[in-house]
Amino acid sequence: MTATVPEPAPLPGHFVRLDPMTADDYPGLFDAVAKPEVFAGGYGGGAAGLPRDLDEFASFAAGYYNGGTNQSFTIRLVGGQSDGLIVGTSTLGDFDEANEHAHLGWTAYDPRVWGTAVNPEAKLLLLGLAFDSGFGRVKLQADERNAQSRAAIARIGATFEGLIRRDKRRADGSWRTSAVYSVLVEEWPAIRAGLEKRLARIDEPVALTDR
């Protein structure tokens, strides 16, 4: 199967819905992810990159999420008292059709949904989109220091490939070491089954948890 960049389209799930991001989503995304605890782990260049207000976030978002053919999604809850609430974002991008490579990243969630069904279902939907589009390897990565993100990547079954030293400059001028993981198309059926099993154990819509 030849890898082809997918056309932007909503990805509906049981607990979340992923919609192609638009600028109209920026206020909701600002409320969800422009928080010190989100950026502290290295997101958006780290703590020094935290936007101070909606205008700063809009400028940040316009550059951070929408490079080239990257497809950024706004993640909304489905069902329950918070139905339709924006709780995060993730992107499928860095498409290399010839080598069948893609990158699943730029992911951030409202801390109130950390540890819920949101991340596993978002990963299930985005990995499924990549492999259904003919890609054979999907990269996931995080700042080496971001233990929470690294643990979440490992829990979905991605394989740790190694560290890229002095990979990206953080907002404070220091250099990030990136921890790189991947999922291959041959591994996808088992990983998909594991994610579906995790989600099948959850009966209720996602409820926000104050932190």
CSV table of C-alpha atoms in Angstrom, one decimal, residues 79-162:
chain,number,residue,atom,x,y,z
A,79,GLY,CA,-20.9,12.6,26.2
A,80,GLY,CA,-21.4,13.5,29.9
A,81,GLN,CA,-21.7,16.9,31.5
A,82,SER,CA,-18.7,18.2,29.5
A,83,ASP,CA,-19.8,17.1,26.0
A,84,GLY,CA,-18.1,19.1,23.4
A,85,LEU,CA,-15.5,20.7,25.7
A,86,ILE,CA,-12.1,21.2,24.2
A,87,VAL,CA,-9.6,19.3,26.3
A,88,GLY,CA,-6.5,19.1,24.1
A,89,THR,CA,-4.8,18.8,20.8
A,90,SER,CA,-2.6,16.4,18.8
A,91,THR,CA,-1.0,16.4,15.4
A,92,LEU,CA,-0.1,13.9,12.7
A,93,GLY,CA,2.6,15.3,10.5
A,94,ASP,CA,6.2,15.3,9.2
A,95,PHE,CA,4.9,13.0,6.4
A,96,ASP,CA,7.5,11.2,4.4
A,97,GLU,CA,5.4,9.3,1.8
A,98,ALA,CA,8.3,7.7,0.0
A,99,ASN,CA,9.7,6.1,3.2
A,100,GLU,CA,6.2,5.6,4.7
A,101,HIS,CA,7.1,7.6,7.9
A,102,ALA,CA,4.9,9.9,9.9
A,103,HIS,CA,5.1,11.7,13.3
A,104,LEU,CA,2.4,11.7,15.9
A,105,GLY,CA,3.1,14.6,18.3
A,106,TRP,CA,2.5,18.2,19.4
A,107,THR,CA,0.2,16.6,21.9
A,108,ALA,CA,-1.2,18.4,25.0
A,109,TYR,CA,-4.2,17.9,27.3
A,110,ASP,CA,-6.0,19.8,30.0
A,111,PRO,CA,-4.5,18.4,33.2
A,112,ARG,CA,-8.1,17.6,34.3
A,113,VAL,CA,-8.2,14.7,31.8
A,114,TRP,CA,-4.7,13.3,32.4
A,115,GLY,CA,-4.9,9.6,33.1
A,116,THR,CA,-8.4,9.2,31.5
A,117,ALA,CA,-9.6,7.7,28.3
A,118,VAL,CA,-8.7,10.8,26.3
A,119,ASN,CA,-5.1,10.0,25.5
A,120,PRO,CA,-5.5,6.3,24.6
A,121,GLU,CA,-8.5,6.9,22.4
A,122,ALA,CA,-6.8,9.9,20.7
A,123,LYS,CA,-3.7,7.7,20.0
A,124,LEU,CA,-6.0,4.9,18.8
A,125,LEU,CA,-7.7,7.2,16.3
A,126,LEU,CA,-4.5,8.9,15.1
A,127,LEU,CA,-2.4,5.8,14.7
A,128,GLY,CA,-5.3,4.1,12.9
A,129,LEU,CA,-5.4,7.1,10.5
A,130,ALA,CA,-1.7,6.8,9.8
A,131,PHE,CA,-1.6,3.1,9.2
A,132,ASP,CA,-4.9,3.1,7.2
A,133,SER,CA,-3.2,5.7,5.0
A,134,GLY,CA,-0.3,3.4,4.2
A,135,PHE,CA,2.4,4.6,6.6
A,136,GLY,CA,4.6,1.9,8.0
A,137,ARG,CA,6.3,3.8,10.9
A,138,VAL,CA,4.9,6.4,13.2
A,139,LYS,CA,7.4,8.3,15.4
A,140,LEU,CA,6.4,9.6,18.8
A,141,GLN,CA,8.8,11.7,20.9
A,142,ALA,CA,9.1,13.7,24.1
A,143,ASP,CA,11.6,15.8,26.0
A,144,GLU,CA,13.9,13.5,27.8
A,145,ARG,CA,12.9,15.2,31.1
A,146,ASN,CA,9.2,14.7,30.5
A,147,ALA,CA,8.6,11.5,32.5
A,148,GLN,CA,4.9,11.7,32.3
A,149,SER,CA,4.7,12.0,28.5
A,150,ARG,CA,7.4,9.2,28.1
A,151,ALA,CA,5.4,6.9,30.4
A,152,ALA,CA,2.2,7.6,28.4
A,153,ILE,CA,4.0,6.8,25.1
A,154,ALA,CA,5.4,3.6,26.6
A,155,ARG,CA,2.0,2.5,27.9
A,156,ILE,CA,0.5,2.5,24.4
A,157,GLY,CA,3.2,-0.1,23.4
A,158,ALA,CA,5.5,2.1,21.4
A,159,THR,CA,9.2,1.0,21.3
A,160,PHE,CA,11.9,3.2,22.7
A,161,GLU,CA,14.5,3.8,20.0
A,162,GLY,CA,16.9,6.1,21.8
